[in-house]
Amino acid sequence: VLFMKTTRILTLTGASLSLVLVPSLASAMMPTAEINPWPSLESGPSVLQVRDVLSNGSDRLSQLNQVYTDCLIEAGAPTIDPNSDSRPVPAANLSTAHKVALAWPPPAGVRQACADLEPVNPPILGAATNSNFSAQARSYVTCLQSHGAWVRLLNEEILDWTYRADHKVPDDIGEIDDACLVTTFGTD
């Protein structure tokens, strides 16, 4: 990852004073800090909320994914022409800035370089961060099944499921899934 040196600019309250410093003087007079060239959209880790991961996503999730994807590409991840593959490319893997798609998965070193920008799943949707996860996950599956979506959990750690054999998938599965997520886990 490339880092840039910047100088902090002090703001004087109540004064309309402009100060222009020669770079060598500025670095001698003011503290410098290294900053990541891919600024975070918010302070701290980009922790998602349940409302961000509903079937239609969210503007916030789209922005976070775009910053993360651009970082991966700029850090050297392989890319593909999104028009060269007959399979649909997930929107999160498209870079509007670079007009290419991220070839997934990127190398481990590239992912490590951008790790601070990778969106974090909502803590409530994992057993490691939610002590009630097991009971809530079972309630979520019960909710899905009560609306005709016959699924089963794949593990006890994260909210990961698959359809049961010999059952039709409801046409409105996205709406059902969203309603059951919100009913069971809330929106935050």
PDB file of C-alpha atoms in Angstrom:
ATOM      1  CA  VAL A   1       0.000   0.000   0.000  1.00  0.00           C
ATOM      2  CA  LEU A   2       1.291   3.418  -0.861  1.00  0.00           C
ATOM      3  CA  PHE A   3       1.087   6.082   1.799  1.00  0.00           C
ATOM      4  CA  MET A   4       1.258   9.839   1.420  1.00  0.00           C
ATOM      5  CA  LYS A   5       2.693  12.339   3.865  1.00  0.00           C
ATOM      6  CA  THR A   6       0.435  15.257   4.613  1.00  0.00           C
ATOM      7  CA  THR A   7       0.564  18.176   6.951  1.00  0.00           C
ATOM      8  CA  ARG A   8      -2.165  19.074   9.315  1.00  0.00           C
ATOM      9  CA  ILE A   9      -3.791  22.414   8.699  1.00  0.00           C
ATOM     10  CA  LEU A  10      -4.746  24.271  11.830  1.00  0.00           C
ATOM     11  CA  THR A  11      -7.961  26.246  11.833  1.00  0.00           C
ATOM     12  CA  LEU A  12      -8.031  29.387  13.912  1.00  0.00           C
ATOM     13  CA  THR A  13     -11.479  30.049  15.302  1.00  0.00           C
ATOM     14  CA  GLY A  14     -12.829  33.515  14.593  1.00  0.00           C
ATOM     15  CA  ALA A  15      -9.935  34.563  12.381  1.00  0.00           C
ATOM     16  CA  SER A  16      -9.877  34.660   8.628  1.00  0.00           C
ATOM     17  CA  LEU A  17      -6.165  34.049   8.400  1.00  0.00           C
ATOM     18  CA  SER A  18      -4.559  32.153   5.566  1.00  0.00           C
ATOM     19  CA  LEU A  19      -1.089  30.791   5.976  1.00  0.00           C
ATOM     20  CA  VAL A  20       0.866  29.402   3.086  1.00  0.00           C
ATOM     21  CA  LEU A  21       4.002  27.509   3.976  1.00  0.00           C
ATOM     22  CA  VAL A  22       6.808  26.310   1.792  1.00  0.00           C
ATOM     23  CA  PRO A  23       6.764  22.451   1.968  1.00  0.00           C
ATOM     24  CA  SER A  24      10.133  22.254   3.730  1.00  0.00           C
ATOM     25  CA  LEU A  25       9.048  24.822   6.330  1.00  0.00           C
ATOM     26  CA  ALA A  26       5.658  23.187   6.724  1.00  0.00           C
ATOM     27  CA  SER A  27       7.167  19.811   7.509  1.00  0.00           C
ATOM     28  CA  ALA A  28       9.542  21.381  10.019  1.00  0.00           C
ATOM     29  CA  MET A  29       6.824  23.394  11.743  1.00  0.00           C
ATOM     30  CA  MET A  30       3.796  21.116  11.744  1.00  0.00           C
ATOM     31  CA  PRO A  31       3.332  17.476  12.719  1.00  0.00           C
ATOM     32  CA  THR A  32       2.930  15.052   9.844  1.00  0.00           C
ATOM     33  CA  ALA A  33       0.915  11.873   9.686  1.00  0.00           C
ATOM     34  CA  GLU A  34       0.740   9.032   7.235  1.00  0.00           C
ATOM     35  CA  ILE A  35      -2.733   8.536   5.864  1.00  0.00           C
ATOM     36  CA  ASN A  36      -4.273   5.821   3.789  1.00  0.00           C
ATOM     37  CA  PRO A  37      -4.990   7.051   0.237  1.00  0.00           C
ATOM     38  CA  TRP A  38      -8.357   5.279   0.371  1.00  0.00           C
ATOM     39  CA  PRO A  39     -10.163   7.301   3.021  1.00  0.00           C
ATOM     40  CA  SER A  40     -12.687   5.525   5.161  1.00  0.00           C
ATOM     41  CA  LEU A  41     -16.269   6.645   4.785  1.00  0.00           C
ATOM     42  CA  GLU A  42     -16.614   6.658   8.540  1.00  0.00           C
ATOM     43  CA  SER A  43     -14.369   6.485  11.571  1.00  0.00           C
ATOM     44  CA  GLY A  44     -13.475   3.066  12.897  1.00  0.00           C
ATOM     45  CA  PRO A  45     -14.116  -0.208  11.122  1.00  0.00           C
ATOM     46  CA  SER A  46     -16.874  -0.332   8.534  1.00  0.00           C
ATOM     47  CA  VAL A  47     -19.277  -2.472  10.530  1.00  0.00           C
ATOM     48  CA  LEU A  48     -22.429  -3.221   8.593  1.00  0.00           C
ATOM     49  CA  GLN A  49     -25.916  -3.178  10.036  1.00  0.00           C
ATOM     50  CA  VAL A  50     -28.655  -5.692   9.251  1.00  0.00           C
ATOM     51  CA  ARG A  51     -30.417  -3.100   7.077  1.00  0.00           C
ATOM     52  CA  ASP A  52     -27.256  -2.943   4.904  1.00  0.00           C
ATOM     53  CA  VAL A  53     -27.376  -6.646   4.048  1.00  0.00           C
ATOM     54  CA  LEU A  54     -31.028  -6.972   3.093  1.00  0.00           C
ATOM     55  CA  SER A  55     -31.777  -8.249  -0.423  1.00  0.00           C
ATOM     56  CA  ASN A  56     -31.672  -4.786  -1.983  1.00  0.00           C
ATOM     57  CA  GLY A  57     -28.489  -3.804  -0.145  1.00  0.00           C
ATOM     58  CA  SER A  58     -28.000  -0.173   0.790  1.00  0.00           C
ATOM     59  CA  ASP A  59     -26.243   2.907  -0.529  1.00  0.00           C
ATOM     60  CA  ARG A  60     -23.877   2.624   2.427  1.00  0.00           C
ATOM     61  CA  LEU A  61     -22.967  -0.980   1.551  1.00  0.00           C
ATOM     62  CA  SER A  62     -22.458  -0.026  -2.097  1.00  0.00           C
ATOM     63  CA  GLN A  63     -20.119   2.828  -1.109  1.00  0.00           C
ATOM     64  CA  LEU A  64     -18.141   0.651   1.298  1.00  0.00           C
ATOM     65  CA  ASN A  65     -17.813  -2.130  -1.290  1.00  0.00           C
ATOM     66  CA  GLN A  66     -16.681   0.356  -3.935  1.00  0.00           C
ATOM     67  CA  VAL A  67     -13.950   1.803  -1.680  1.00  0.00           C
ATOM     68  CA  TYR A  68     -12.791  -1.725  -0.774  1.00  0.00           C
ATOM     69  CA  THR A  69     -12.825  -2.949  -4.401  1.00  0.00           C
ATOM     70  CA  ASP A  70     -10.913   0.112  -5.629  1.00  0.00           C
ATOM     71  CA  CYS A  71      -8.332  -0.383  -2.893  1.00  0.00           C
ATOM     72  CA  LEU A  72      -7.854  -4.042  -3.885  1.00  0.00           C
ATOM     73  CA  ILE A  73      -7.418  -3.112  -7.556  1.00  0.00           C
ATOM     74  CA  GLU A  74      -5.007  -0.274  -6.770  1.00  0.00           C
ATOM     75  CA  ALA A  75      -3.032  -2.600  -4.475  1.00  0.00           C
ATOM     76  CA  GLY A  76      -2.491  -5.010  -7.400  1.00  0.00           C
ATOM     77  CA  ALA A  77      -5.413  -7.448  -7.393  1.00  0.00           C
ATOM     78  CA  PRO A  78      -5.999  -9.096 -10.768  1.00  0.00           C
ATOM     79  CA  THR A  79      -8.895  -7.733 -12.799  1.00  0.00           C
ATOM     80  CA  ILE A  80     -11.052  -8.869 -15.693  1.00  0.00           C
ATOM     81  CA  ASP A  81     -13.053  -7.049 -18.325  1.00  0.00           C
ATOM     82  CA  PRO A  82     -16.629  -7.301 -16.988  1.00  0.00           C
ATOM     83  CA  ASN A  83     -17.881  -7.780 -20.553  1.00  0.00           C
ATOM     84  CA  SER A  84     -15.595 -10.754 -21.247  1.00  0.00           C
ATOM     85  CA  ASP A  85     -17.378 -13.188 -18.929  1.00  0.00           C
ATOM     86  CA  SER A  86     -20.818 -14.559 -19.734  1.00  0.00           C
ATOM     87  CA  ARG A  87     -21.609 -14.947 -16.028  1.00  0.00           C
ATOM     88  CA  PRO A  88     -22.975 -11.879 -14.244  1.00  0.00           C
ATOM     89  CA  VAL A  89     -20.347 -10.055 -12.192  1.00  0.00           C
ATOM     90  CA  PRO A  90     -21.461  -9.168  -8.650  1.00  0.00           C
ATOM     91  CA  ALA A  91     -21.874  -5.405  -8.305  1.00  0.00           C
ATOM     92  CA  ALA A  92     -19.479  -5.406  -5.342  1.00  0.00           C
ATOM     93  CA  ASN A  93     -16.683  -6.628  -7.654  1.00  0.00           C
ATOM     94  CA  LEU A  94     -17.145  -3.865 -10.248  1.00  0.00           C
ATOM     95  CA  SER A  95     -15.043  -0.742 -10.054  1.00  0.00           C
ATOM     96  CA  THR A  96     -16.737   2.286 -11.558  1.00  0.00           C
ATOM     97  CA  ALA A  97     -13.492   4.230 -11.153  1.00  0.00           C
ATOM     98  CA  HIS A  98     -11.357   1.700 -13.037  1.00  0.00           C
ATOM     99  CA  LYS A  99     -14.048   0.245 -15.358  1.00  0.00           C
ATOM    100  CA  VAL A 100     -12.928  -3.308 -14.589  1.00  0.00           C
ATOM    101  CA  ALA A 101     -14.105  -6.149 -12.376  1.00  0.00           C
ATOM    102  CA  LEU A 102     -12.104  -7.624  -9.562  1.00  0.00           C
ATOM    103  CA  ALA A 103     -10.996 -11.210 -10.202  1.00  0.00           C
ATOM    104  CA  TRP A 104     -12.002 -12.975  -7.008  1.00  0.00           C
ATOM    105  CA  PRO A 105     -10.363 -13.954  -4.772  1.00  0.00           C
ATOM    106  CA  PRO A 106      -7.556 -11.405  -4.683  1.00  0.00           C
ATOM    107  CA  PRO A 107      -4.152 -12.555  -3.383  1.00  0.00           C
ATOM    108  CA  ALA A 108      -3.771 -12.665   0.393  1.00  0.00           C
ATOM    109  CA  GLY A 109      -1.202  -9.835   0.427  1.00  0.00           C
ATOM    110  CA  VAL A 110      -3.553  -7.555  -1.479  1.00  0.00           C
ATOM    111  CA  ARG A 111      -6.431  -8.383   0.869  1.00  0.00           C
ATOM    112  CA  GLN A 112      -4.179  -7.673   3.846  1.00  0.00           C
ATOM    113  CA  ALA A 113      -3.239  -4.286   2.378  1.00  0.00           C
ATOM    114  CA  CYS A 114      -6.914  -3.296   2.266  1.00  0.00           C
ATOM    115  CA  ALA A 115      -8.134  -5.165   5.342  1.00  0.00           C
ATOM    116  CA  ASP A 116      -9.029  -1.961   7.196  1.00  0.00           C
ATOM    117  CA  LEU A 117     -11.519  -1.106   4.423  1.00  0.00           C
ATOM    118  CA  GLU A 118     -13.267  -4.478   4.138  1.00  0.00           C
ATOM    119  CA  PRO A 119     -16.866  -4.162   5.337  1.00  0.00           C
ATOM    120  CA  VAL A 120     -17.516  -6.215   8.474  1.00  0.00           C
ATOM    121  CA  ASN A 121     -20.729  -8.247   8.682  1.00  0.00           C
ATOM    122  CA  PRO A 122     -23.210  -7.155  11.352  1.00  0.00           C
ATOM    123  CA  PRO A 123     -22.006  -8.543  14.700  1.00  0.00           C
ATOM    124  CA  ILE A 124     -25.505  -9.758  15.511  1.00  0.00           C
ATOM    125  CA  LEU A 125     -25.337 -12.202  12.561  1.00  0.00           C
ATOM    126  CA  GLY A 126     -22.520 -14.311  14.017  1.00  0.00           C
ATOM    127  CA  ALA A 127     -22.103 -16.635  16.978  1.00  0.00           C
ATOM    128  CA  ALA A 128     -18.710 -15.175  17.915  1.00  0.00           C
ATOM    129  CA  THR A 129     -20.230 -11.740  18.545  1.00  0.00           C
ATOM    130  CA  ASN A 130     -23.819 -12.561  19.534  1.00  0.00           C
ATOM    131  CA  SER A 131     -24.439 -14.785  22.552  1.00  0.00           C
ATOM    132  CA  ASN A 132     -28.078 -15.317  21.446  1.00  0.00           C
ATOM    133  CA  PHE A 133     -27.139 -16.204  17.871  1.00  0.00           C
ATOM    134  CA  SER A 134     -28.027 -19.907  18.009  1.00  0.00           C
ATOM    135  CA  ALA A 135     -31.581 -19.294  19.249  1.00  0.00           C
ATOM    136  CA  GLN A 136     -32.063 -16.353  16.870  1.00  0.00           C
ATOM    137  CA  ALA A 137     -30.780 -18.344  13.890  1.00  0.00           C
ATOM    138  CA  ARG A 138     -33.289 -21.111  14.646  1.00  0.00           C
ATOM    139  CA  SER A 139     -36.081 -18.503  14.931  1.00  0.00           C
ATOM    140  CA  TYR A 140     -34.987 -17.014  11.602  1.00  0.00           C
ATOM    141  CA  VAL A 141     -35.173 -20.421   9.883  1.00  0.00           C
ATOM    142  CA  THR A 142     -38.585 -21.057  11.478  1.00  0.00           C
ATOM    143  CA  CYS A 143     -39.750 -17.699  10.112  1.00  0.00           C
ATOM    144  CA  LEU A 144     -38.503 -18.550   6.607  1.00  0.00           C
ATOM    145  CA  GLN A 145     -40.201 -21.944   6.706  1.00  0.00           C
ATOM    146  CA  SER A 146     -43.469 -20.442   7.940  1.00  0.00           C
ATOM    147  CA  HIS A 147     -43.494 -18.373   4.732  1.00  0.00           C
ATOM    148  CA  GLY A 148     -42.742 -21.336   2.465  1.00  0.00           C
ATOM    149  CA  ALA A 149     -38.948 -21.020   2.227  1.00  0.00           C
ATOM    150  CA  TRP A 150     -37.714 -24.441   3.276  1.00  0.00           C
ATOM    151  CA  VAL A 151     -34.099 -23.973   4.302  1.00  0.00           C
ATOM    152  CA  ARG A 152     -31.597 -25.454   6.714  1.00  0.00           C
ATOM    153  CA  LEU A 153     -28.618 -23.883   8.442  1.00  0.00           C
ATOM    154  CA  LEU A 154     -25.209 -25.011   7.204  1.00  0.00           C
ATOM    155  CA  ASN A 155     -23.393 -24.290  10.460  1.00  0.00           C
ATOM    156  CA  GLU A 156     -23.817 -22.842  13.919  1.00  0.00           C
ATOM    157  CA  GLU A 157     -21.338 -19.977  13.496  1.00  0.00           C
ATOM    158  CA  ILE A 158     -22.792 -17.603  10.882  1.00  0.00           C
ATOM    159  CA  LEU A 159     -26.125 -17.104   9.184  1.00  0.00           C
ATOM    160  CA  ASP A 160     -25.493 -19.426   6.243  1.00  0.00           C
ATOM    161  CA  TRP A 161     -28.235 -21.647   4.870  1.00  0.00           C
ATOM    162  CA  THR A 162     -29.296 -23.679   1.849  1.00  0.00           C
ATOM    163  CA  TYR A 163     -32.624 -24.759   0.419  1.00  0.00           C
ATOM    164  CA  ARG A 164     -34.013 -28.149   1.372  1.00  0.00           C
ATOM    165  CA  ALA A 165     -34.502 -30.625  -1.445  1.00  0.00           C
ATOM    166  CA  ASP A 166     -37.988 -31.257  -2.838  1.00  0.00           C
ATOM    167  CA  HIS A 167     -39.352 -27.837  -1.919  1.00  0.00           C
ATOM    168  CA  LYS A 168     -40.186 -25.018  -4.305  1.00  0.00           C
ATOM    169  CA  VAL A 169     -38.401 -21.696  -3.756  1.00  0.00           C
ATOM    170  CA  PRO A 170     -40.982 -18.927  -3.277  1.00  0.00           C
ATOM    171  CA  ASP A 171     -41.022 -16.231  -5.954  1.00  0.00           C
ATOM    172  CA  ASP A 172     -40.805 -13.551  -3.257  1.00  0.00           C
ATOM    173  CA  ILE A 173     -37.876 -15.122  -1.383  1.00  0.00           C
ATOM    174  CA  GLY A 174     -36.049 -11.772  -1.157  1.00  0.00           C
ATOM    175  CA  GLU A 175     -38.977 -10.149   0.602  1.00  0.00           C
ATOM    176  CA  ILE A 176     -39.441 -13.163   2.869  1.00  0.00           C
ATOM    177  CA  ASP A 177     -35.747 -13.234   3.764  1.00  0.00           C
ATOM    178  CA  ASP A 178     -35.705  -9.486   4.500  1.00  0.00           C
ATOM    179  CA  ALA A 179     -38.814  -9.676   6.687  1.00  0.00           C
ATOM    180  CA  CYS A 180     -37.458 -12.624   8.649  1.00  0.00           C
ATOM    181  CA  LEU A 181     -34.034 -10.993   9.122  1.00  0.00           C
ATOM    182  CA  VAL A 182     -35.579  -7.792  10.446  1.00  0.00           C
ATOM    183  CA  THR A 183     -38.139  -9.642  12.607  1.00  0.00           C
ATOM    184  CA  THR A 184     -35.483 -11.860  14.141  1.00  0.00           C
ATOM    185  CA  PHE A 185     -32.408  -9.630  14.344  1.00  0.00           C
ATOM    186  CA  GLY A 186     -33.701  -6.053  14.044  1.00  0.00           C
ATOM    187  CA  THR A 187     -32.228  -3.477  11.669  1.00  0.00           C
ATOM    188  CA  ASP A 188     -29.080  -2.317  13.518  1.00  0.00           C
TER     189      ASP A 188
END
